[in-house]
mmCIF file of C-alpha atoms in Angstrom:
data_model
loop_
_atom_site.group_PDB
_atom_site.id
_atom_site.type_symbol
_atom_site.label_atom_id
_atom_site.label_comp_id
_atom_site.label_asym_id
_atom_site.label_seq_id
_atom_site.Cartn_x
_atom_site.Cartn_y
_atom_site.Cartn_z
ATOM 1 C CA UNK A 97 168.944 312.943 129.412
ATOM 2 C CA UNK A 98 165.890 314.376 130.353
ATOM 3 C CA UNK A 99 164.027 311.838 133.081
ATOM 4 C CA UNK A 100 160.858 310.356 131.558
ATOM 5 C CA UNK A 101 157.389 310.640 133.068
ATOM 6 C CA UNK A 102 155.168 307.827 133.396
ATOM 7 C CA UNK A 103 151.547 308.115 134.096
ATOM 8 C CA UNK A 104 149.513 305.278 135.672
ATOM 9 C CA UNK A 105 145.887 304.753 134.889
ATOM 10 C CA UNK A 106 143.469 302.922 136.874
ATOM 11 C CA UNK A 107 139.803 302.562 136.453
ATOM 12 C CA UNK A 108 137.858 301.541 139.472
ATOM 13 C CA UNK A 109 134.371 300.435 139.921
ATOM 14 C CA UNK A 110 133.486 299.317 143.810
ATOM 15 C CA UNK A 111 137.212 297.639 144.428
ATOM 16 C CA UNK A 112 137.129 299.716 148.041
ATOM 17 C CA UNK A 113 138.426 296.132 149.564
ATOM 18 C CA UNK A 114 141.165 296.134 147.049
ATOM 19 C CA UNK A 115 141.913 299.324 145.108
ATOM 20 C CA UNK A 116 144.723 300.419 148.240
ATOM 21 C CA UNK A 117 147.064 297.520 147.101
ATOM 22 C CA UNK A 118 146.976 298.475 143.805
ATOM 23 C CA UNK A 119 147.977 301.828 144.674
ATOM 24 C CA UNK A 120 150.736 300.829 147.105
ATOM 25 C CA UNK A 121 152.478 298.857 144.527
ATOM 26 C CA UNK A 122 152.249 301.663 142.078
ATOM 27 C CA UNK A 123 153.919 303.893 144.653
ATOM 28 C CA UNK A 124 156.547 301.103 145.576
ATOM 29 C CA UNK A 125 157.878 301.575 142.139
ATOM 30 C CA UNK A 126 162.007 301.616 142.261
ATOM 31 C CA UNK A 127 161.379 303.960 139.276
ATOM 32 C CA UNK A 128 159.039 307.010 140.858
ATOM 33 C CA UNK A 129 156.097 307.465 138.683
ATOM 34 C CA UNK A 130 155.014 310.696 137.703
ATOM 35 C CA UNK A 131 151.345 310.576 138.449
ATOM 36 C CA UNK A 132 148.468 307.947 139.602
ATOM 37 C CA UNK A 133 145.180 308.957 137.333
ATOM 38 C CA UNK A 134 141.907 307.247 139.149
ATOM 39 C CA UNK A 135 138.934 306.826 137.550
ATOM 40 C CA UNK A 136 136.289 305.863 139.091
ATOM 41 C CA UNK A 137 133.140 304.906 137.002
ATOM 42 C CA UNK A 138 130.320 305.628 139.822
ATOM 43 C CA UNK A 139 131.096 303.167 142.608
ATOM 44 C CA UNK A 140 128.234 303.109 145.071
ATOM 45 C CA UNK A 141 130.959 301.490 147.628
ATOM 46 C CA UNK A 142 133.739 303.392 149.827
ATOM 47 C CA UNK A 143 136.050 303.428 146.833
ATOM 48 C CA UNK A 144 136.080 307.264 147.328
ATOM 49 C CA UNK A 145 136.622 307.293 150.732
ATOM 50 C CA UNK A 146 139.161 304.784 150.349
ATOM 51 C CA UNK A 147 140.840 306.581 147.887
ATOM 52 C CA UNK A 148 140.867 310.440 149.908
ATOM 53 C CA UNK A 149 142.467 308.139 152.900
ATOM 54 C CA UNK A 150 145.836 307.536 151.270
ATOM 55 C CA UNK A 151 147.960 310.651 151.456
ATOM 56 C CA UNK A 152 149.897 310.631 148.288
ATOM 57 C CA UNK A 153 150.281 313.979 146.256
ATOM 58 C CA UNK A 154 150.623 311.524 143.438
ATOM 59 C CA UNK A 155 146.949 310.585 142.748
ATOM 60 C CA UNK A 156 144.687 312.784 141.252
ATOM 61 C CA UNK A 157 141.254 311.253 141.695
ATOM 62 C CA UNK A 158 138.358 311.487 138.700
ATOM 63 C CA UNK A 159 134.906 310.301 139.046
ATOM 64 C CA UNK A 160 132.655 309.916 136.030
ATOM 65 C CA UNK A 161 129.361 312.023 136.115
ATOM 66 C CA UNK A 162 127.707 308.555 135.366
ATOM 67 C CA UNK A 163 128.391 304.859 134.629
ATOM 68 C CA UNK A 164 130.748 305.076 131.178
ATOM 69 C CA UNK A 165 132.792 301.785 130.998
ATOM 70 C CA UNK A 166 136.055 300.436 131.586
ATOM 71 C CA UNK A 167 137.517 301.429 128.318
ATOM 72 C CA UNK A 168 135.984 305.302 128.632
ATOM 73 C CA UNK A 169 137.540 305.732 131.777
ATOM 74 C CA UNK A 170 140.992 304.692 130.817
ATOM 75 C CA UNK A 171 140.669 307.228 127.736
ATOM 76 C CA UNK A 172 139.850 309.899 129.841
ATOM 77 C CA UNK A 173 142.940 309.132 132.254
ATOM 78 C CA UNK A 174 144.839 309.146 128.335
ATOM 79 C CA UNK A 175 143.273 312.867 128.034
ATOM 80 C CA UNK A 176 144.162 313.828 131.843
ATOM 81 C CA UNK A 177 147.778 312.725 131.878
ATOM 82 C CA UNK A 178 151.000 314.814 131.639
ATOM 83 C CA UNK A 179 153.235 311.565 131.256
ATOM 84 C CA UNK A 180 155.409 310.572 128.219
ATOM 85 C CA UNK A 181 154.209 307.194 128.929
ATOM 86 C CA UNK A 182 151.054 305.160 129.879
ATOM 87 C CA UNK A 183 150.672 302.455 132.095
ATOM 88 C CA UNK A 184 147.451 300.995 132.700
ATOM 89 C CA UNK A 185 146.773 298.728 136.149
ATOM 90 C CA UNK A 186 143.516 297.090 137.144
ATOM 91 C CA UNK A 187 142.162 298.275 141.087
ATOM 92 C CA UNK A 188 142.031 294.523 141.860
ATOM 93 C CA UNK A 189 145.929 293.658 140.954
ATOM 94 C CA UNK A 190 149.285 294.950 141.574
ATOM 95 C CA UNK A 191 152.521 295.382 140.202
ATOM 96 C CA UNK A 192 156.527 294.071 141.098
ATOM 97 C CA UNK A 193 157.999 296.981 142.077
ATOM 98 C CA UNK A 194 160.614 296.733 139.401
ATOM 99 C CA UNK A 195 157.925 296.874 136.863
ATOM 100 C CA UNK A 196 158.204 300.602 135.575
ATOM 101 C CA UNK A 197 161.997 300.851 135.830
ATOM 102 C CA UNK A 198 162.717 297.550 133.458
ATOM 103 C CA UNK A 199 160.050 298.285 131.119
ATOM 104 C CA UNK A 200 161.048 302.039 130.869
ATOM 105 C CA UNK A 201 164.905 300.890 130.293
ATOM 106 C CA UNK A 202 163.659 298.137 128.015
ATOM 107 C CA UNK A 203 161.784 300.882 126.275
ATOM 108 C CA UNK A 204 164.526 303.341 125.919
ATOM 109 C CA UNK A 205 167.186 300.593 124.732
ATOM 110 C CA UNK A 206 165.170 299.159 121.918
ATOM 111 C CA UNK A 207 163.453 302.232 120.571
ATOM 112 C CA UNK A 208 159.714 300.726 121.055
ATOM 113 C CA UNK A 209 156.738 302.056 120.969
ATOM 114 C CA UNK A 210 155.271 299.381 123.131
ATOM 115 C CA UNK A 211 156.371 296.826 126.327
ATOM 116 C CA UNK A 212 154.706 294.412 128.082
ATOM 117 C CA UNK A 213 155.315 291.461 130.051
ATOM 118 C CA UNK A 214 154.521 288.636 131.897
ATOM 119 C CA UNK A 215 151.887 288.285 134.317
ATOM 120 C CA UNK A 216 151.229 285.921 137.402
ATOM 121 C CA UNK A 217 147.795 285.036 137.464
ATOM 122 C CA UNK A 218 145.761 283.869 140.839
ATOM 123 C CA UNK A 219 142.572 282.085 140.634
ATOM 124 C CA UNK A 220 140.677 279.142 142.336
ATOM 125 C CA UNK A 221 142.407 276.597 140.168
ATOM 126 C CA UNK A 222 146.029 277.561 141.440
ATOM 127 C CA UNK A 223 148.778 280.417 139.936
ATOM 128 C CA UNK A 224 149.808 280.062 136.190
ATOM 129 C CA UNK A 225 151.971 283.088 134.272
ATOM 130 C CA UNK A 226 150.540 283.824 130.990
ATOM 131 C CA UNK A 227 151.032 284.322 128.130
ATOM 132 C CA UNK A 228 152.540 281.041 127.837
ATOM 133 C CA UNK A 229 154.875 280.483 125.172
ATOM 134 C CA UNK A 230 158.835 280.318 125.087
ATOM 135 C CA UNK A 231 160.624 283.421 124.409
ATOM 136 C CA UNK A 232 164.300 283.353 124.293
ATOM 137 C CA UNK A 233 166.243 286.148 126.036
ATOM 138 C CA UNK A 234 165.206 288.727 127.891
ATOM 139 C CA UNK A 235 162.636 290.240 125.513
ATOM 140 C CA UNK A 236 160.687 289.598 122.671
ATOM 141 C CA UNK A 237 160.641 291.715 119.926
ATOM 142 C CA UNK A 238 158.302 290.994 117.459
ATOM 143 C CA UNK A 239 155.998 291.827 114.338
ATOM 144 C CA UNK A 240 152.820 290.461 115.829
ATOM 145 C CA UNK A 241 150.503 291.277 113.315
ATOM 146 C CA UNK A 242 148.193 289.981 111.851
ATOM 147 C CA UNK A 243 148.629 286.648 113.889
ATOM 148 C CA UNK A 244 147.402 289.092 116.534
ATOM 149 C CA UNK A 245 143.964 288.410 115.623
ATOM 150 C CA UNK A 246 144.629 284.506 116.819
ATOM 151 C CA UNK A 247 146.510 285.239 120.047
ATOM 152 C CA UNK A 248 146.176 287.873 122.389
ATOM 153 C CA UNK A 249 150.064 288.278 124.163
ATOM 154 C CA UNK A 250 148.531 290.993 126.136
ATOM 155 C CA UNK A 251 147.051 292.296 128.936
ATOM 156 C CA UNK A 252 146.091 295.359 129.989
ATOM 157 C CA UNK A 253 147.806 295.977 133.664
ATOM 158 C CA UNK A 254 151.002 294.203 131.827
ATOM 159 C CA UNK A 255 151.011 297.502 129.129
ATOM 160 C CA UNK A 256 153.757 300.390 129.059
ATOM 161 C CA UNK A 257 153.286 302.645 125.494
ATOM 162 C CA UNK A 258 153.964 305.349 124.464
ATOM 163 C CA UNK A 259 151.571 308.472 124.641
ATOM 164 C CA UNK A 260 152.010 309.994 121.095
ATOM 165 C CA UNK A 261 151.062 306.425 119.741
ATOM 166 C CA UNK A 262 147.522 306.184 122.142
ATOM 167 C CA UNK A 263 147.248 309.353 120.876
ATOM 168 C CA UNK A 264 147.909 308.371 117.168
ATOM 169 C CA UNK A 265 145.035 305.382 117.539
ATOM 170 C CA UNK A 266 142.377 306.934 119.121
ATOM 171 C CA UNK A 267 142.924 305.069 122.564
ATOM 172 C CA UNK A 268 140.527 301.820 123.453
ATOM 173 C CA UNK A 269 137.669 301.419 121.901
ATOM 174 C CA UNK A 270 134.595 301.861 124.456
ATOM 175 C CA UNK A 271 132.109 299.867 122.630
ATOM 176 C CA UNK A 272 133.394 296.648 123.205
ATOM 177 C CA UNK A 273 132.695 295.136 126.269
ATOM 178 C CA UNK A 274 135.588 292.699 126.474
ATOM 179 C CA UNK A 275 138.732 292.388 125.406
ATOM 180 C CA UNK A 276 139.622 296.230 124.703
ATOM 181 C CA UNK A 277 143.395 295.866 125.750
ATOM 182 C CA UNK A 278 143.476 293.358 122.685
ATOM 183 C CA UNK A 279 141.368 295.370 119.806
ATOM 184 C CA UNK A 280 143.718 298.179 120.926
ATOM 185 C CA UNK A 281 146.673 295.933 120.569
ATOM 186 C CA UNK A 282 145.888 295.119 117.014
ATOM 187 C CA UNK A 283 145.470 298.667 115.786
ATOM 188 C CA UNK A 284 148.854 299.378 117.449
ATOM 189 C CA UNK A 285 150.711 296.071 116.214
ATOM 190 C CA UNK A 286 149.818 296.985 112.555
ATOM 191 C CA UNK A 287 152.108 300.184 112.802
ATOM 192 C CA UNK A 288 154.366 300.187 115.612
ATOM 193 C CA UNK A 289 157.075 298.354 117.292
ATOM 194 C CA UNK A 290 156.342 296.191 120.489
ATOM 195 C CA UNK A 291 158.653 294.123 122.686
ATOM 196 C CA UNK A 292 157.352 291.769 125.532
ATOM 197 C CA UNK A 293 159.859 291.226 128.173
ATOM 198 C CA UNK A 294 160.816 287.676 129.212
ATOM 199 C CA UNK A 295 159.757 288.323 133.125
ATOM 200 C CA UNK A 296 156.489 288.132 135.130
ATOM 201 C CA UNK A 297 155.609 291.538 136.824
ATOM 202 C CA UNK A 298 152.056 291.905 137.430
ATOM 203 C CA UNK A 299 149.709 289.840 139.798
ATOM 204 C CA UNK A 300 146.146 289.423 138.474
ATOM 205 C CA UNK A 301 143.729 288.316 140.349
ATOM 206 C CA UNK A 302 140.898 287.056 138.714
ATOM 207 C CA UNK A 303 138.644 286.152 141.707
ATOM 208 C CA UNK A 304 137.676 290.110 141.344
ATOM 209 C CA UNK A 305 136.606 289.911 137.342
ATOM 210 C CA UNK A 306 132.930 289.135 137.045
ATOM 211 C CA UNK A 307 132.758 290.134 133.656
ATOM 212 C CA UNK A 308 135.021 287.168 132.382
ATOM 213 C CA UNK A 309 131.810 285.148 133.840
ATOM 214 C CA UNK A 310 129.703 287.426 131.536
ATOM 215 C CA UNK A 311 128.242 284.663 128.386
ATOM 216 C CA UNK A 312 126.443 287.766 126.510
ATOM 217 C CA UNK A 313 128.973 290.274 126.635
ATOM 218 C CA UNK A 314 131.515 287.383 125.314
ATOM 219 C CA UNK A 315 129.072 286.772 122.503
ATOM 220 C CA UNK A 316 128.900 290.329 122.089
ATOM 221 C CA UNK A 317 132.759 290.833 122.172
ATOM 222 C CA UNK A 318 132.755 288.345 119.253
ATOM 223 C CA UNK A 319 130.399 289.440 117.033
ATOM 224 C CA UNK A 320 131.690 293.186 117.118
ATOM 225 C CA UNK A 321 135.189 292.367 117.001
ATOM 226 C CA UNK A 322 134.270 290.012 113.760
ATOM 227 C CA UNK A 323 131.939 293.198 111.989
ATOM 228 C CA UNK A 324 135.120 295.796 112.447
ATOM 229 C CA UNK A 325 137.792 293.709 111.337
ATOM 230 C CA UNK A 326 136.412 291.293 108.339
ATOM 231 C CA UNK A 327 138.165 293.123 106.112
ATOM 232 C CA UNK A 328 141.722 293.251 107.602
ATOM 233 C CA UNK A 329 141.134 289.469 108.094
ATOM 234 C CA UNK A 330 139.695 288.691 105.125
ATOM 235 C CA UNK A 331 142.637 290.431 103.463
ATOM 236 C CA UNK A 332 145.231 288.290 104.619
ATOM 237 C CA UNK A 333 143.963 285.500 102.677
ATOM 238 C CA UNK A 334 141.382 282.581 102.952
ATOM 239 C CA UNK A 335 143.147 280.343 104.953
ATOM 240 C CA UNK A 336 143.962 282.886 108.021
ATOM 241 C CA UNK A 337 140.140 284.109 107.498
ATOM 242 C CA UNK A 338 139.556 280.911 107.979
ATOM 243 C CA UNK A 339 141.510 280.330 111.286
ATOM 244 C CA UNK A 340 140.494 283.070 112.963
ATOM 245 C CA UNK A 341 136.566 282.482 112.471
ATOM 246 C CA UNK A 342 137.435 278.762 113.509
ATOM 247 C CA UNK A 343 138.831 280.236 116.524
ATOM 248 C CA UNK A 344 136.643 282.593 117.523
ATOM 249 C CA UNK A 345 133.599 280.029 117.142
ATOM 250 C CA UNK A 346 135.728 278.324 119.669
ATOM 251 C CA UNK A 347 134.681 281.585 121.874
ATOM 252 C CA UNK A 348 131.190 281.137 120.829
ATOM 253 C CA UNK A 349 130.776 277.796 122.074
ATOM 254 C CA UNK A 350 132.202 278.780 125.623
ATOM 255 C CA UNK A 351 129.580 281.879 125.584
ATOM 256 C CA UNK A 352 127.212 278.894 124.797
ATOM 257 C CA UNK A 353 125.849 280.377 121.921
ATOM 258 C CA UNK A 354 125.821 277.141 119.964
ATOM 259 C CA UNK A 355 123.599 278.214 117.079
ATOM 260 C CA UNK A 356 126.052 281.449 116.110
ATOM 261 C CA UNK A 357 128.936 279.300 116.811
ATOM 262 C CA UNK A 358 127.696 276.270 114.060
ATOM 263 C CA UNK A 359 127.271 279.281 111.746
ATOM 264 C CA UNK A 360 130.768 280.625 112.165
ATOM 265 C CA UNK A 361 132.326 276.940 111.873
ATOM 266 C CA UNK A 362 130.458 276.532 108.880
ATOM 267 C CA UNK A 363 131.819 279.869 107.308
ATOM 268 C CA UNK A 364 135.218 278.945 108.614
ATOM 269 C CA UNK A 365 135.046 275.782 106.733
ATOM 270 C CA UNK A 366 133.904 277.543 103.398
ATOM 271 C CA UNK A 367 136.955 279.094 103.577
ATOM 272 C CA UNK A 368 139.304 276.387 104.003
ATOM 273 C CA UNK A 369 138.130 272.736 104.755
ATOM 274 C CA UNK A 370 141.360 271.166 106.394
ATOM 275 C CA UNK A 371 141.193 272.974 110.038
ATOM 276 C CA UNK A 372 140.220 270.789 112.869
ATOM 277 C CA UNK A 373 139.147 273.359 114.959
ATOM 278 C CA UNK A 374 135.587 274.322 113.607
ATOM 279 C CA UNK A 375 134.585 270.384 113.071
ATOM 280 C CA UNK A 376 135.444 270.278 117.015
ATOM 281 C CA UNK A 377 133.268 273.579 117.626
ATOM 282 C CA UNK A 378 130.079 271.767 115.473
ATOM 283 C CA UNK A 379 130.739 269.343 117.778
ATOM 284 C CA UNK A 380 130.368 270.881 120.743
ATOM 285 C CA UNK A 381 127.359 272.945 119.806
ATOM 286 C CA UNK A 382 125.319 269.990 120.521
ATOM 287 C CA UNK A 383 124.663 269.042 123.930
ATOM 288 C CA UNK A 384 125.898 264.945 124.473
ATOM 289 C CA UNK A 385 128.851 266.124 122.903
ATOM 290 C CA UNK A 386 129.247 269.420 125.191
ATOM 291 C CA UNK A 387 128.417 266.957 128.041
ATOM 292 C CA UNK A 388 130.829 263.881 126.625
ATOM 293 C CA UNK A 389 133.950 266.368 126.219
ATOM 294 C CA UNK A 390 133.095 268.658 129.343
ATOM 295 C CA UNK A 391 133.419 265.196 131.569
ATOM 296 C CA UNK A 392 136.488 263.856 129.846
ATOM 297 C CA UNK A 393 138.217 266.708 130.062
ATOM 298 C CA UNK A 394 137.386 266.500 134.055
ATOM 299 C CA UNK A 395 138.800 263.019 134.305
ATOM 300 C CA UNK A 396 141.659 263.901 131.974
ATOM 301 C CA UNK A 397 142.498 266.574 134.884
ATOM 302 C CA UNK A 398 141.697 264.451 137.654
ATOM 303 C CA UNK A 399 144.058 261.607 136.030
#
């Protein structure tokens, strides 16, 4: 059988204090990778230097002619790579090093178009693994849409797919300025076959993301991600329509933009009146009930 090639893409933006153990775990992979794609979207640190330092013929280094984004710089890795598949990794995490060889094999065994997996994820509060839900077995294999638009399952360092199908969807979409991994997810769920495998093998570290912190580009994220899909949502029926606008108020709320997130309770209730959720997010749109929940939920964790 012909050895597969895997391509690894990795977008970088001033991560000079971090971007080398990223690399080193991608080149500790049991399974050699075929190429390491860098992107770097105009760091004004030593990234490059950084980069030029590590003497792998592996990498082939790219820097954008000016500041493009997250999810144009993985796109143009897409367009740059030789590899029959794509894996994506983050310059502030790593991988296992078992991570390519069990997701190729798990890709190969169950004919998918699509593996992720687990991830271990370090922050001030401690180390959780997410996405946290039971899966029995070594791997889940799943139709995920459309409760897709409720939960996200992935994340973008966890992804292994197939090049034909990034190909087939037109890669991320680079307007959005969150959650890209997951709007490409649900273009790729509606069509394809994708398996999540029962084992945690990437390390995020989410000290590094600023733009989680972002309130605007979260409120932003929502709103676009609401206009391009209303229809596919709305399709499904009134009920789901309603749960995911219910939901995504619930996003709304945490961006702080109470007045947009009363608005898309209220819609969500139109729909379908029995949900709890959006009566919570009215709730919370006003502030001695933001305050009353916010410290409750402090002494609930404190308890």
């Amino acid at each position: 059988m012909k050895k597969k090639k895997v391509s690894v893409i990795i977008p970088t933006y001033n991560r000079a204090s971090s971007i080398v153990d990223a690399i080193e775990s991608v080149l500790a992979q049991s399974y050699p990778v075929y190429e390491i794609i860098i992107v770097d979207d105009c760091s004004i640190d030593d990234t490059t230097e950084v980069i030029e330092s590590i003497n792998s013929p592996l990498i082939r280094y790219y820097r954008n002619a000016e500041q493009k984004g997250a999810g144009y710089s993985r796109n143009y890795g897409i367009k740059q790579s030789a590899g029959d598949y794509i894996s994506f990794l983050d310059s502030d995490d790593t991988w296992d090093s078992d991570k390519t060889e069990k997701q190729l094999l798990c890709m190969e065994q169950h004919q998918l178009d699509v593996t992720s997996c687990l991830m271990k994820i370090f922050n001030k509060r401690g180390t959780t693994t997410w996405p946290q839900f039971s899966i029995d077995g070594d791997i889940m294999i799943a139709d995920f849409y459309p409760e897709i638009f409720l939960i996200n399952y992935f994340g973008t360092p966890t992804l292994m797919i197939r090049k034909s199908v990034l190909k087939e969807v037109g890669g991320f979409d680079e307007f959005l300025p969150r959650w890209q991994d997951w709007e490409l997810l649900i273009r790729i769920a509606e069509r394809y076959k994708i398996g999540i495998l029962n084992q945690d093998l990437v390390n995020v570290y989410e000290g590094h993301k600023s733009i989680t912190q972002n309130n605007d580009l979260l409120t932003q994220t929502v709103e676009y991600f609401l206009k391009k899909y209303q229809n596919e949502i709305n399709s499904v029926g009134r009920k789901f329509a309603s749960s995911v606008m219910a939901k995504y108020s619930r996003f709304l709320v945490k961006s702080k933009a109470y007045k947009k997130a009363r608005k898309l309770a209220f819609r969500s209730l139109k729909l379908y009146c029995w949900h709890l959720t959006p009566y919570f997010s009215i709730l919370l749109t006003f502030d001695r009930f933001h305050v009353y929940f916010k410290i409750k939920n402090i002494q609930t964790k404190r308890g």
